[in-house]
Structures are given as C-alpha cells and as structure tokens.
mmCIF file of C-alpha atoms and ligand atoms in Angstrom:
data_model
loop_
_atom_site.group_PDB
_atom_site.id
_atom_site.type_symbol
_atom_site.label_atom_id
_atom_site.label_comp_id
_atom_site.label_asym_id
_atom_site.label_seq_id
_atom_site.Cartn_x
_atom_site.Cartn_y
_atom_site.Cartn_z
ATOM 1 C CA MET A 474 98.577 -12.597 90.155
ATOM 2 C CA LYS A 475 96.097 -9.979 90.358
ATOM 3 C CA SER A 476 96.136 -6.666 90.235
ATOM 4 C CA ASP A 477 94.535 -4.517 93.132
ATOM 5 C CA ALA A 478 91.687 -3.542 90.647
ATOM 6 C CA GLN A 479 91.137 -6.974 89.373
ATOM 7 C CA LEU A 480 91.274 -8.373 92.663
ATOM 8 C CA ARG A 481 88.987 -5.394 93.739
ATOM 9 C CA GLU A 482 85.277 -5.967 94.007
ATOM 10 C CA PRO A 483 83.189 -3.355 91.319
ATOM 11 C CA MET A 484 82.399 -0.154 93.339
ATOM 12 C CA SER A 485 79.176 0.628 94.695
ATOM 13 C CA SER A 486 77.338 4.241 93.930
ATOM 14 C CA ALA A 487 78.483 5.385 97.477
ATOM 15 C CA GLU A 488 82.037 4.443 96.631
ATOM 16 C CA ILE A 489 81.787 5.932 92.925
ATOM 17 C CA ASN A 490 80.634 9.409 94.360
ATOM 18 C CA LEU A 491 83.447 9.227 97.265
ATOM 19 C CA ALA A 492 86.083 8.622 94.542
ATOM 20 C CA GLU A 493 84.668 11.450 92.529
ATOM 21 C CA TYR A 494 84.504 13.363 96.237
ATOM 22 C CA SER A 495 88.044 12.335 96.710
ATOM 23 C CA ARG A 496 89.183 13.175 93.383
ATOM 24 C CA ALA A 497 87.747 16.640 93.182
ATOM 25 C CA ILE A 498 88.589 17.470 96.563
ATOM 26 C CA THR A 499 92.154 16.381 95.396
ATOM 27 C CA ASN A 500 91.780 18.783 92.207
ATOM 28 C CA ILE A 501 90.242 21.583 94.500
ATOM 29 C CA LEU A 502 93.734 20.988 96.687
ATOM 30 C CA GLU A 503 95.783 21.061 93.744
ATOM 31 C CA ASP A 504 94.118 24.268 92.174
ATOM 32 C CA PHE A 505 94.267 25.298 96.212
ATOM 33 C CA THR A 506 98.021 24.925 96.277
ATOM 34 C CA GLU A 507 98.356 26.497 92.478
ATOM 35 C CA GLU A 508 96.486 29.004 93.894
ATOM 36 C CA ARG A 509 98.917 29.293 97.181
ATOM 37 C CA ASP A 510 102.033 29.140 95.225
ATOM 38 C CA ARG A 511 100.827 32.297 93.026
ATOM 39 C CA LEU A 512 99.781 33.905 96.007
ATOM 40 C CA ASN A 513 102.907 33.282 97.550
ATOM 41 C CA ASP A 514 104.106 34.718 94.144
ATOM 42 C CA THR A 515 102.138 37.688 94.172
ATOM 43 C CA GLN A 516 102.901 38.084 98.016
ATOM 44 C CA THR A 517 106.842 38.152 97.284
ATOM 45 C CA ALA A 518 106.028 40.601 93.791
ATOM 46 C CA VAL A 519 104.142 42.395 96.136
ATOM 47 C CA LEU A 520 107.017 42.178 99.057
ATOM 48 C CA ASN A 521 109.139 43.598 95.857
ATOM 49 C CA ILE A 522 107.340 46.363 95.212
ATOM 50 C CA LEU A 523 107.191 47.103 98.696
ATOM 51 C CA ASP A 524 110.968 46.743 98.883
ATOM 52 C CA ASP A 525 111.613 49.161 96.116
ATOM 53 C CA PHE A 526 108.660 51.513 97.151
ATOM 54 C CA MET A 527 110.657 51.380 100.834
ATOM 55 C CA GLY A 528 114.256 52.248 98.717
ATOM 56 C CA GLU A 529 112.483 54.870 96.792
ATOM 57 C CA LYS A 530 110.829 56.039 99.938
ATOM 58 C CA ALA A 531 114.418 56.502 101.573
ATOM 59 C CA ALA A 532 115.204 58.060 98.690
ATOM 60 C CA LEU A 533 112.525 60.414 98.552
ATOM 61 C CA GLU A 534 113.504 61.083 102.095
ATOM 62 C CA ASP A 535 116.895 61.900 101.266
ATOM 63 C CA THR A 536 115.570 64.325 98.402
ATOM 64 C CA LYS A 537 113.454 65.722 100.975
ATOM 65 C CA LYS A 538 116.157 66.066 103.212
ATOM 66 C CA ALA A 539 118.256 67.698 100.292
ATOM 67 C CA ALA A 540 115.761 69.827 99.588
ATOM 68 C CA LEU A 541 115.080 71.004 103.222
ATOM 69 C CA ASN A 542 118.444 71.746 103.663
ATOM 70 C CA ILE A 543 118.782 73.504 100.168
ATOM 71 C CA LEU A 544 115.402 75.331 101.873
ATOM 72 C CA ASP A 545 117.637 75.862 104.975
ATOM 73 C CA ASP A 546 120.342 77.290 102.835
ATOM 74 C CA PHE A 547 118.219 79.349 101.044
ATOM 75 C CA SER A 548 116.622 80.787 104.378
ATOM 76 C CA ALA A 549 119.920 81.628 105.419
ATOM 77 C CA GLU A 550 121.039 83.453 102.097
ATOM 78 C CA LYS A 551 117.783 85.174 101.855
ATOM 79 C CA ASP A 552 118.610 86.572 105.581
ATOM 80 C CA ARG A 553 121.886 87.659 104.323
ATOM 81 C CA LEU A 554 120.372 89.031 101.266
ATOM 82 C CA GLU A 555 117.945 91.228 103.678
ATOM 83 C CA GLU A 556 120.808 91.817 105.835
ATOM 84 C CA THR A 557 122.823 93.160 103.042
ATOM 85 C CA GLN A 558 119.808 94.961 101.674
ATOM 86 C CA LYS A 559 119.507 96.677 104.468
ATOM 87 C CA ALA A 560 123.212 97.556 104.745
ATOM 88 C CA VAL A 561 122.628 98.804 101.294
ATOM 89 C CA LEU A 562 119.740 100.981 102.027
ATOM 90 C CA ASN A 563 121.465 102.282 105.678
ATOM 91 C CA ILE A 564 124.124 103.359 103.177
ATOM 92 C CA LEU A 565 121.881 105.050 100.427
ATOM 93 C CA ASP A 566 120.116 106.767 103.898
ATOM 94 C CA ASP A 567 123.815 107.819 104.737
ATOM 95 C CA PHE A 568 124.448 109.033 100.702
ATOM 96 C CA ASP A 569 121.181 111.139 100.604
ATOM 97 C CA THR A 570 122.403 112.843 104.016
ATOM 98 C CA GLU A 571 125.928 113.137 103.102
ATOM 99 C CA LYS A 572 124.389 114.653 99.803
ATOM 100 C CA SER A 573 122.338 116.752 101.031
ATOM 101 C CA LYS A 574 125.270 118.110 103.384
ATOM 102 C CA VAL A 575 127.383 118.238 100.034
ATOM 103 C CA GLU A 576 124.591 120.078 98.460
ATOM 104 C CA ALA A 577 124.963 122.600 101.190
ATOM 105 C CA THR A 578 128.489 122.945 101.188
ATOM 106 C CA ASN A 579 128.482 123.311 97.592
ATOM 107 C CA ARG A 580 125.735 126.588 98.560
ATOM 108 C CA GLU A 581 128.543 127.861 100.951
ATOM 109 C CA LEU A 582 131.013 127.577 98.007
ATOM 110 C CA LEU A 583 129.446 129.127 95.919
ATOM 111 C CA LYS A 584 128.616 131.882 97.609
ATOM 112 C CA GLU A 585 131.839 132.340 99.222
ATOM 113 C CA VAL A 586 133.172 132.432 95.658
ATOM 114 C CA ASP A 587 130.853 134.924 94.365
ATOM 115 C CA GLU A 588 131.615 137.119 97.428
ATOM 116 C CA ARG A 589 135.637 136.407 96.955
ATOM 117 C CA ARG A 590 135.080 137.708 92.713
ATOM 118 C CA MET A 591 133.336 140.577 94.297
ATOM 119 C CA ALA A 592 135.929 141.097 96.744
ATOM 120 C CA GLU A 593 138.758 140.271 94.082
ATOM 121 C CA HIS A 594 136.871 143.091 91.747
ATOM 122 C CA ALA A 595 136.731 145.942 94.587
ATOM 123 C CA LEU A 596 140.839 144.876 95.479
ATOM 124 C CA THR A 597 141.226 145.089 91.430
ATOM 125 C CA GLU A 598 139.295 148.405 91.364
ATOM 126 C CA LYS A 599 141.391 149.665 94.348
ATOM 127 C CA GLY A 600 144.617 148.618 92.677
ATOM 128 C CA LEU A 601 143.861 150.710 89.614
ATOM 129 C CA ALA A 602 142.753 153.455 91.887
ATOM 130 C CA LEU A 603 146.140 153.102 93.745
ATOM 131 C CA THR A 604 147.727 152.982 90.526
ATOM 132 C CA ARG A 605 146.131 155.931 89.187
ATOM 133 C CA SER A 606 147.634 157.731 92.339
ATOM 134 C CA ASN A 607 150.665 156.425 92.400
ATOM 135 C CA ALA A 608 151.167 158.067 88.946
ATOM 136 C CA ASP A 609 149.601 161.333 90.268
ATOM 137 C CA LEU A 610 151.926 161.249 93.366
ATOM 138 C CA GLU A 611 155.113 160.575 91.251
ATOM 139 C CA GLN A 612 154.174 163.184 88.692
ATOM 140 C CA PHE A 613 153.465 165.497 91.729
ATOM 141 C CA ALA A 614 157.013 164.646 92.749
ATOM 142 C CA TYR A 615 158.698 164.861 89.444
ATOM 143 C CA VAL A 616 156.912 168.612 89.168
ATOM 144 C CA ALA A 617 157.638 169.764 92.618
ATOM 145 C CA SER A 618 161.246 168.618 92.341
ATOM 146 C CA HIS A 619 162.082 169.795 89.231
ATOM 147 C CA ASP A 620 160.465 173.173 89.914
ATOM 148 C CA LEU A 621 161.695 173.379 93.224
ATOM 149 C CA GLN A 622 165.105 173.074 92.268
ATOM 150 C CA GLU A 623 165.806 177.058 90.978
ATOM 151 C CA PRO A 624 164.233 178.854 94.035
ATOM 152 C CA LEU A 625 166.485 176.413 96.268
ATOM 153 C CA ARG A 626 169.377 176.931 93.772
ATOM 154 C CA MET A 627 168.720 180.907 94.184
ATOM 155 C CA VAL A 628 168.401 180.349 98.180
ATOM 156 C CA SER A 629 171.367 178.269 98.226
ATOM 157 C CA SER A 630 173.724 180.536 96.034
ATOM 158 C CA TYR A 631 172.562 183.570 98.347
ATOM 159 C CA VAL A 632 173.274 182.424 101.941
ATOM 160 C CA GLN A 633 176.608 180.396 100.332
ATOM 161 C CA LEU A 634 177.423 184.390 99.499
ATOM 162 C CA LEU A 635 176.035 185.836 102.274
ATOM 163 C CA ALA A 636 178.639 183.205 104.566
ATOM 164 C CA ARG A 637 181.731 184.139 102.206
ATOM 165 C CA ARG A 638 181.130 188.050 102.364
ATOM 166 C CA TYR A 639 179.677 188.547 105.604
ATOM 167 C CA GLU A 640 181.589 185.661 108.079
ATOM 168 C CA GLY A 641 182.749 187.154 111.034
ATOM 169 C CA GLN A 642 181.824 190.796 110.619
ATOM 170 C CA ILE A 643 178.529 190.767 112.414
ATOM 171 C CA ASP A 644 178.734 187.963 115.456
ATOM 172 C CA GLU A 645 179.328 184.601 116.407
ATOM 173 C CA GLN A 646 175.399 183.781 116.403
ATOM 174 C CA ALA A 647 175.057 185.669 112.863
ATOM 175 C CA ASP A 648 177.885 183.397 111.860
ATOM 176 C CA LYS A 649 176.097 180.280 112.932
ATOM 177 C CA TYR A 650 172.759 181.273 111.433
ATOM 178 C CA VAL A 651 174.342 181.414 108.377
ATOM 179 C CA ARG A 652 176.314 178.254 108.265
ATOM 180 C CA TYR A 653 172.935 176.395 109.591
ATOM 181 C CA ALA A 654 170.822 177.888 106.764
ATOM 182 C CA VAL A 655 173.820 176.552 104.005
ATOM 183 C CA GLU A 656 173.751 173.325 105.660
ATOM 184 C CA GLY A 657 169.794 173.034 105.459
ATOM 185 C CA ALA A 658 170.247 174.508 101.831
ATOM 186 C CA THR A 659 172.777 171.853 100.596
ATOM 187 C CA ARG A 660 170.665 169.263 102.352
ATOM 188 C CA MET A 661 168.003 170.342 100.591
ATOM 189 C CA GLN A 662 169.571 170.444 97.357
ATOM 190 C CA ALA A 663 170.664 166.841 98.101
ATOM 191 C CA LEU A 664 166.525 165.495 99.110
ATOM 192 C CA ILE A 665 165.200 167.466 95.936
ATOM 193 C CA GLY A 666 167.740 166.034 93.716
ATOM 194 C CA GLY A 667 167.301 162.357 94.679
ATOM 195 C CA LEU A 668 163.443 162.784 95.168
ATOM 196 C CA LEU A 669 164.187 163.875 91.167
ATOM 197 C CA GLU A 670 166.292 161.206 90.144
ATOM 198 C CA TYR A 671 163.458 158.820 91.843
ATOM 199 C CA SER A 672 160.765 159.974 90.450
ATOM 200 C CA ARG A 673 162.717 159.993 86.676
ATOM 201 C CA VAL A 674 162.901 156.328 87.030
ATOM 202 C CA ALA A 675 159.365 155.880 88.251
ATOM 203 C CA ARG A 676 158.317 158.104 84.871
ATOM 204 C CA GLN A 677 160.359 156.635 82.769
ATOM 205 C CA THR A 678 158.334 154.121 80.219
ATOM 206 C CA GLU A 679 161.493 152.859 77.730
ATOM 207 C CA GLU A 680 161.909 149.071 77.727
ATOM 208 C CA PRO A 681 164.149 147.553 78.909
ATOM 209 C CA VAL A 682 167.481 146.512 76.828
ATOM 210 C CA ARG A 683 170.109 144.561 77.176
ATOM 211 C CA VAL A 684 173.296 145.542 78.919
ATOM 212 C CA SER A 685 176.297 144.014 80.274
ATOM 213 C CA ALA A 686 175.823 144.197 84.488
ATOM 214 C CA GLU A 687 179.795 143.778 83.890
ATOM 215 C CA ALA A 688 179.911 147.697 82.340
ATOM 216 C CA ALA A 689 177.355 148.650 85.038
ATOM 217 C CA LEU A 690 180.011 147.391 87.772
ATOM 218 C CA GLU A 691 182.420 148.667 86.167
ATOM 219 C CA ARG A 692 180.986 152.530 85.980
ATOM 220 C CA ALA A 693 179.865 152.322 89.178
ATOM 221 C CA LEU A 694 183.252 151.386 90.999
ATOM 222 C CA TYR A 695 184.687 154.003 88.619
ATOM 223 C CA ASN A 696 182.549 156.738 90.274
ATOM 224 C CA LEU A 697 183.374 155.116 93.463
ATOM 225 C CA ARG A 698 187.008 154.301 93.330
ATOM 226 C CA ALA A 699 188.449 158.065 95.194
ATOM 227 C CA VAL A 700 186.361 156.934 98.446
ATOM 228 C CA ALA A 701 187.046 152.913 97.941
ATOM 229 C CA GLU A 702 191.100 154.117 97.737
ATOM 230 C CA GLU A 703 190.384 156.656 101.203
ATOM 231 C CA THR A 704 188.601 153.707 102.919
ATOM 232 C CA GLY A 705 190.928 150.865 101.831
ATOM 233 C CA THR A 706 187.671 149.074 100.635
ATOM 234 C CA LEU A 707 188.436 145.539 98.564
ATOM 235 C CA VAL A 708 186.006 144.560 96.136
ATOM 236 C CA THR A 709 185.763 141.276 94.689
ATOM 237 C CA ARG A 710 183.319 140.131 92.088
ATOM 238 C CA ALA A 711 182.239 137.379 89.851
ATOM 239 C CA ALA A 712 181.852 137.437 86.246
ATOM 240 C CA LEU A 713 178.828 139.191 85.600
ATOM 241 C CA PRO A 714 176.174 138.298 82.651
ATOM 242 C CA ASP A 715 173.871 140.572 80.516
ATOM 243 C CA VAL A 716 170.657 141.332 81.550
ATOM 244 C CA LEU A 717 167.658 143.062 80.579
ATOM 245 C CA ALA A 718 167.803 146.855 82.091
ATOM 246 C CA ASP A 719 168.555 150.484 81.310
ATOM 247 C CA PRO A 720 172.293 150.924 81.391
ATOM 248 C CA ALA A 721 172.576 154.090 83.543
ATOM 249 C CA GLN A 722 169.947 152.650 86.062
ATOM 250 C CA LEU A 723 171.835 149.823 86.409
ATOM 251 C CA ALA A 724 174.658 151.456 87.217
ATOM 252 C CA GLN A 725 173.231 153.323 89.777
ATOM 253 C CA VAL A 726 171.759 150.709 91.921
ATOM 254 C CA PHE A 727 175.581 148.906 92.050
ATOM 255 C CA GLN A 728 176.441 152.187 93.264
ATOM 256 C CA ASN A 729 174.053 152.807 95.415
ATOM 257 C CA LEU A 730 174.657 149.337 96.973
ATOM 258 C CA VAL A 731 178.230 149.725 96.857
ATOM 259 C CA SER A 732 178.595 152.950 98.549
ATOM 260 C CA ASN A 733 176.321 151.742 100.981
ATOM 261 C CA ALA A 734 178.515 148.458 101.628
ATOM 262 C CA ILE A 735 181.653 151.574 102.371
ATOM 263 C CA LYS A 736 179.521 154.004 103.837
ATOM 264 C CA PHE A 737 177.852 151.233 106.551
ATOM 265 C CA ARG A 738 181.251 149.451 107.521
ATOM 266 C CA ARG A 739 182.334 148.471 110.866
ATOM 267 C CA PRO A 740 185.252 151.186 111.985
ATOM 268 C CA GLU A 741 187.167 148.520 113.317
ATOM 269 C CA ALA A 742 187.226 146.426 109.951
ATOM 270 C CA PRO A 743 188.455 147.718 106.388
ATOM 271 C CA SER A 744 185.304 146.992 103.829
ATOM 272 C CA ARG A 745 185.626 143.963 102.007
ATOM 273 C CA ILE A 746 182.412 143.692 99.508
ATOM 274 C CA HIS A 747 181.866 140.742 96.903
ATOM 275 C CA VAL A 748 179.618 141.163 94.144
ATOM 276 C CA ASP A 749 177.616 137.791 92.692
ATOM 277 C CA CYS A 750 175.556 136.505 90.499
ATOM 278 C CA LYS A 751 173.943 133.221 89.847
ATOM 279 C CA ARG A 752 171.381 132.109 87.402
ATOM 280 C CA ARG A 753 167.435 131.919 88.729
ATOM 281 C CA GLY A 754 165.406 130.419 86.118
ATOM 282 C CA PRO A 755 164.959 132.815 83.709
ATOM 283 C CA ASP A 756 166.292 135.857 85.820
ATOM 284 C CA PHE A 757 170.232 135.999 87.263
ATOM 285 C CA GLN A 758 170.176 136.647 90.730
ATOM 286 C CA PHE A 759 172.886 139.181 91.612
ATOM 287 C CA SER A 760 174.787 139.810 95.158
ATOM 288 C CA VAL A 761 176.329 142.361 96.829
ATOM 289 C CA ALA A 762 177.757 141.360 99.793
ATOM 290 C CA ASP A 763 179.590 143.343 103.092
ATOM 291 C CA ASN A 764 181.404 142.811 106.227
ATOM 292 C CA GLY A 765 179.602 145.891 107.643
ATOM 293 C CA ILE A 766 177.410 146.853 110.488
ATOM 294 C CA GLY A 767 174.655 144.898 109.444
ATOM 295 C CA ILE A 768 170.828 145.662 110.324
ATOM 296 C CA GLU A 769 168.264 144.175 112.589
ATOM 297 C CA ALA A 770 165.600 141.637 110.521
ATOM 298 C CA ARG A 771 162.696 144.026 111.349
ATOM 299 C CA TYR A 772 164.034 146.440 109.304
ATOM 300 C CA ALA A 773 164.489 144.492 106.470
ATOM 301 C CA ASP A 774 161.462 145.927 104.230
ATOM 302 C CA ARG A 775 161.566 149.642 105.786
ATOM 303 C CA ILE A 776 165.016 150.389 104.318
ATOM 304 C CA PHE A 777 163.476 150.167 100.726
ATOM 305 C CA VAL A 778 161.081 152.970 101.523
ATOM 306 C CA ILE A 779 161.926 156.186 100.442
ATOM 307 C CA PHE A 780 163.417 158.986 103.341
ATOM 308 C CA GLN A 781 163.691 155.760 105.638
ATOM 309 C CA ARG A 782 167.094 155.767 107.666
ATOM 310 C CA LEU A 783 168.187 153.643 110.661
ATOM 311 C CA HIS A 784 170.683 156.009 111.766
ATOM 312 C CA THR A 785 171.180 160.108 112.250
ATOM 313 C CA ARG A 786 172.842 161.834 110.037
ATOM 314 C CA ASN A 787 175.420 162.801 112.598
ATOM 315 C CA GLU A 788 176.258 158.797 112.315
ATOM 316 C CA TYR A 789 175.869 158.120 108.931
ATOM 317 C CA PRO A 790 174.940 161.150 106.525
ATOM 318 C CA GLY A 791 172.610 160.240 103.445
ATOM 319 C CA THR A 792 169.031 161.239 102.614
ATOM 320 C CA GLY A 793 167.319 158.073 102.424
ATOM 321 C CA ILE A 794 166.771 157.631 98.789
ATOM 322 C CA GLY A 795 169.608 155.672 97.693
ATOM 323 C CA LEU A 796 167.322 151.767 98.105
ATOM 324 C CA ALA A 797 164.451 153.474 96.778
ATOM 325 C CA ILE A 798 165.802 154.282 93.676
ATOM 326 C CA CYS A 799 167.152 150.397 93.608
ATOM 327 C CA LYS A 800 163.922 149.387 94.535
ATOM 328 C CA LYS A 801 162.207 151.106 91.433
ATOM 329 C CA VAL A 802 164.881 150.260 89.212
ATOM 330 C CA VAL A 803 164.651 146.619 89.589
ATOM 331 C CA GLU A 804 160.922 146.046 89.866
ATOM 332 C CA ARG A 805 160.464 148.800 86.829
ATOM 333 C CA ASN A 806 162.267 145.544 85.065
ATOM 334 C CA GLY A 807 160.319 143.020 86.675
ATOM 335 C CA GLY A 808 163.030 142.202 89.306
ATOM 336 C CA GLN A 809 162.958 141.859 93.008
ATOM 337 C CA ILE A 810 165.237 143.188 95.589
ATOM 338 C CA TRP A 811 165.781 142.337 99.198
ATOM 339 C CA VAL A 812 168.376 142.249 102.176
ATOM 340 C CA GLU A 813 169.935 139.554 104.127
ATOM 341 C CA SER A 814 171.671 140.663 107.229
ATOM 342 C CA SER A 815 172.195 140.690 110.869
ATOM 343 C CA PRO A 816 173.778 143.298 113.019
ATOM 344 C CA GLY A 817 177.312 142.911 113.298
ATOM 345 C CA THR A 818 177.781 140.168 110.760
ATOM 346 C CA GLY A 819 177.352 142.007 107.332
ATOM 347 C CA SER A 820 174.718 142.452 104.982
ATOM 348 C CA THR A 821 173.543 140.408 101.810
ATOM 349 C CA PHE A 822 171.964 142.915 99.010
ATOM 350 C CA HIS A 823 170.032 140.648 96.336
ATOM 351 C CA PHE A 824 168.526 141.321 93.228
ATOM 352 C CA THR A 825 166.797 139.892 90.289
ATOM 353 C CA LEU A 826 166.977 141.106 86.685
ATOM 354 C CA ARG A 827 165.516 139.205 83.427
ATOM 355 C CA ALA A 828 168.381 137.544 81.800
ATOM 356 C CA ALA A 829 168.996 138.547 78.260
ATOM 357 C CA GLU A 830 168.557 136.152 75.325
ATOM 358 C CA GLY A 831 171.974 133.924 74.204
ATOM 359 C CA PRO A 832 175.018 133.077 75.816
ATOM 360 C CA TRP A 833 176.862 135.202 78.708
HETATM 361 P P1 LIG B 323 171.203 156.464 102.860
HETATM 362 O O1 LIG B 323 171.807 155.622 102.195
HETATM 363 O O2 LIG B 323 171.018 157.754 102.232
HETATM 364 O O3 LIG B 323 170.423 156.659 104.536
HETATM 365 P P2 LIG B 323 169.332 154.198 101.827
HETATM 366 O O4 LIG B 323 168.535 154.518 101.211
HETATM 367 O O5 LIG B 323 170.981 153.861 100.560
HETATM 368 O O6 LIG B 323 169.781 155.412 102.505
HETATM 369 O O7 LIG B 323 169.731 153.320 102.807
HETATM 370 C C1 LIG B 323 168.490 153.350 104.003
HETATM 371 C C2 LIG B 323 169.142 152.401 105.012
HETATM 372 O O8 LIG B 323 169.440 151.127 104.869
HETATM 373 C C3 LIG B 323 170.250 153.533 105.716
HETATM 374 O O9 LIG B 323 170.430 154.754 106.184
HETATM 375 C C4 LIG B 323 171.177 152.462 106.567
HETATM 376 O O10 LIG B 323 170.404 152.427 107.794
HETATM 377 C C5 LIG B 323 170.166 151.021 105.935
HETATM 378 N N1 LIG B 323 171.538 150.482 104.691
HETATM 379 C C6 LIG B 323 171.626 150.626 103.633
HETATM 380 N N2 LIG B 323 172.734 149.961 102.987
HETATM 381 C C7 LIG B 323 173.260 149.186 104.166
HETATM 382 C C8 LIG B 323 174.283 148.330 104.735
HETATM 383 N N3 LIG B 323 175.297 147.854 103.471
HETATM 384 N N4 LIG B 323 174.509 147.962 105.914
HETATM 385 C C9 LIG B 323 174.034 148.251 106.936
HETATM 386 N N5 LIG B 323 172.652 149.163 106.737
HETATM 387 C C10 LIG B 323 172.226 149.609 105.157
#
C-alpha cells in the first residue's frame, strides 16, 4: 500500500509556499507559546515578588506602627519629663524663696546672738559689780557690827546697872523706861552678834575640809539638849556621811535648823524631828523635818533673807538671822538650801553639800 505522500501528487509552488507559511506560522505559534509560558513564568515570578513585597509592606507597616507607638510613648514620656522638669523648677523656685527666707532668719539670728552676747557681757559686768558691792557691804557689815559691839556693851552694862540700882526708887514710869532700854540693848546685842556671825561666814576664805556630818549634828544636839528636854522634843536620825564643809559652820547649820524646828512647834503637839540624808550624784542631800506650824509656800524664799521673819517677837522670839546664816554656809560650800512646807503639816528643810571622797 502506498503512503499518503507516495500517493499524493507532487506539490505546486503555491502549495509549497503555503506549507512553508504554515510551518512558519506553526513555528511562530510555538515560539509564541514558549513566549507565553515564559511570560506566565515571569508573571508568576512578578506575582511572587509582589506577594513578597506585600508581606514586606505589611511588615513595614507593622514596623511603622511600632515606631509610631514608640514615638507616642516617647512623646508621653517627653510630656512626663517636661512635667517633672516643671515640678523640679518649681521646687527650685520654692527652694530659692526658702533659701532667702532662711538667710533672712539667719541674719536675724546673728543679730539676736550679737545682742544677746552684748546683754550677756553687760550682765557679767553687772554681776561683777554686784559681787564687788556685795563684798563691800559684807565688809561694812562686819566692821560695823564688830565696832558697834563695844559701845553697845557699854550702853547695855550701864542700863542694866541703872535697872539694878534704881529700880523702884524713882517711879513706875522710870522703871518701865529702864526696862525697855535694857530689853532694847539686849536685843540689839543679839542682832549685832548675829550680823557679825553672818558677815564672818561671808568673809571666810578657807577651803572646805572633810567633816563628819554625824559629829556636827551631835555637837548641835548637845548645845540644844536643855531646850529639847524642856519641850519634850524627840529627835531621830539616819546615819550621816562625811562631807566637804567647815566643821563649826556645819554644826551651826544643824543647830539653827533643829532649834527652829523646836521653836516653831505646834503648842498642841510635842516636837518630832527627823534628820535624814540621801546621796544625790556627787552631793549628799540632808533634810531636817519637823511636825511644827509649817510655812506658807509664798514665804519659802523670803525666810532665807537676813532679818526676815514671819512672826512678831511676842509670838516667837528671834532675830531673823539663823536661816540667812544657813544659806550663806551652804552656798559658800557649793550647795543649795530650800524648804518644803505647808501650814499645819510641818516643814522639811533640805540642803546639799559635796560628798567627801571615799566610803562613808
Ligand atoms: P528666827 O528663827 O530668828 O526668826 P530664822 O532666820 O531662823 O530666824 O527664820 C526665819 C523665819 O522663818 C522664822 O521667823 C519663821 O517665821 C520661819 N521658820 C524658820 N524655821 C521654821 C520652821 N521649822 N517652821 C516654821 N517656820 C519656820
């Protein structure tokens, strides 16, 4: 059997051209198909790139959003910082005002300190002048009382002589006058004697020595034994230590306090006196307590002033010097003296003295 080509007639030139065209067209179509496939590939690649680009864009947008958030935060932070800065500036402003106030106060204070220093200086000067004039007065009191003693003794002796010799010989009136003169002279002797004793204590310059307060009290009680017995007074006491003082003067202090405790007793109650002592740091605090008439609180300081008394001589005899002497003695030895009392409940006189070194 013949094939189509063997069977077919040889082609004409027109048929040849057509075949060539058709081949060419087929070729073109093939090329075109290839081109189209490439284009498809390219498109796919472009789409992929676009996809990637979109992903990138979304990531960029996220980044942008994050950046914007950060900027937002940053701006909030900036606002806060600005607020803080404003607050700090305000504080600095306040601080400035406060500083100027403090500076002004400081200046005031310095002025005050200056004024105070000047006042202190003036006070020290006055104090010194007072000490000098006090010493002058004490010297005067000593000289006056010492020198007055002699003429007074003479006056006293002669009025007493007058009384003895001429009593009942002139008239009653004359007897009365002479009696008054004798009483006046005796009283004046007591006052001058007290004043002399007071100024002797004030003038004394010896340093205090170790003294047995026990022995000083013994001595005082011995001197007062007659009046104590007469009045039925009972004195109790604690053991007393050694202190720094003058022996005779310490005995005098105890004697003045105990004799006052006896003198200012209540008529209805026999006198009960207790002498005690307590350690107070470097000092000892002594106390003499009684169950007598007591003292009003407002007189607590006054009674230590020389010649100050709260009663008339008819009620209770005395010169008003005893407690002033006690104060002088105690203060000369660096101590203090005071009273705790109220009317009707008795009085407790306290005084302090420096303890002597060593056990007691
Ligand atoms: P005098 O005893 O000579 O009057 P003082 O100086 O000893 O002088 O006492 C002053 C005054 O203090 C006394 O007059 C008296 O009024 C009051 N006084 C002193 N001691 C006591 C006491 N123990 N109880 C009540 N009053 C007292």
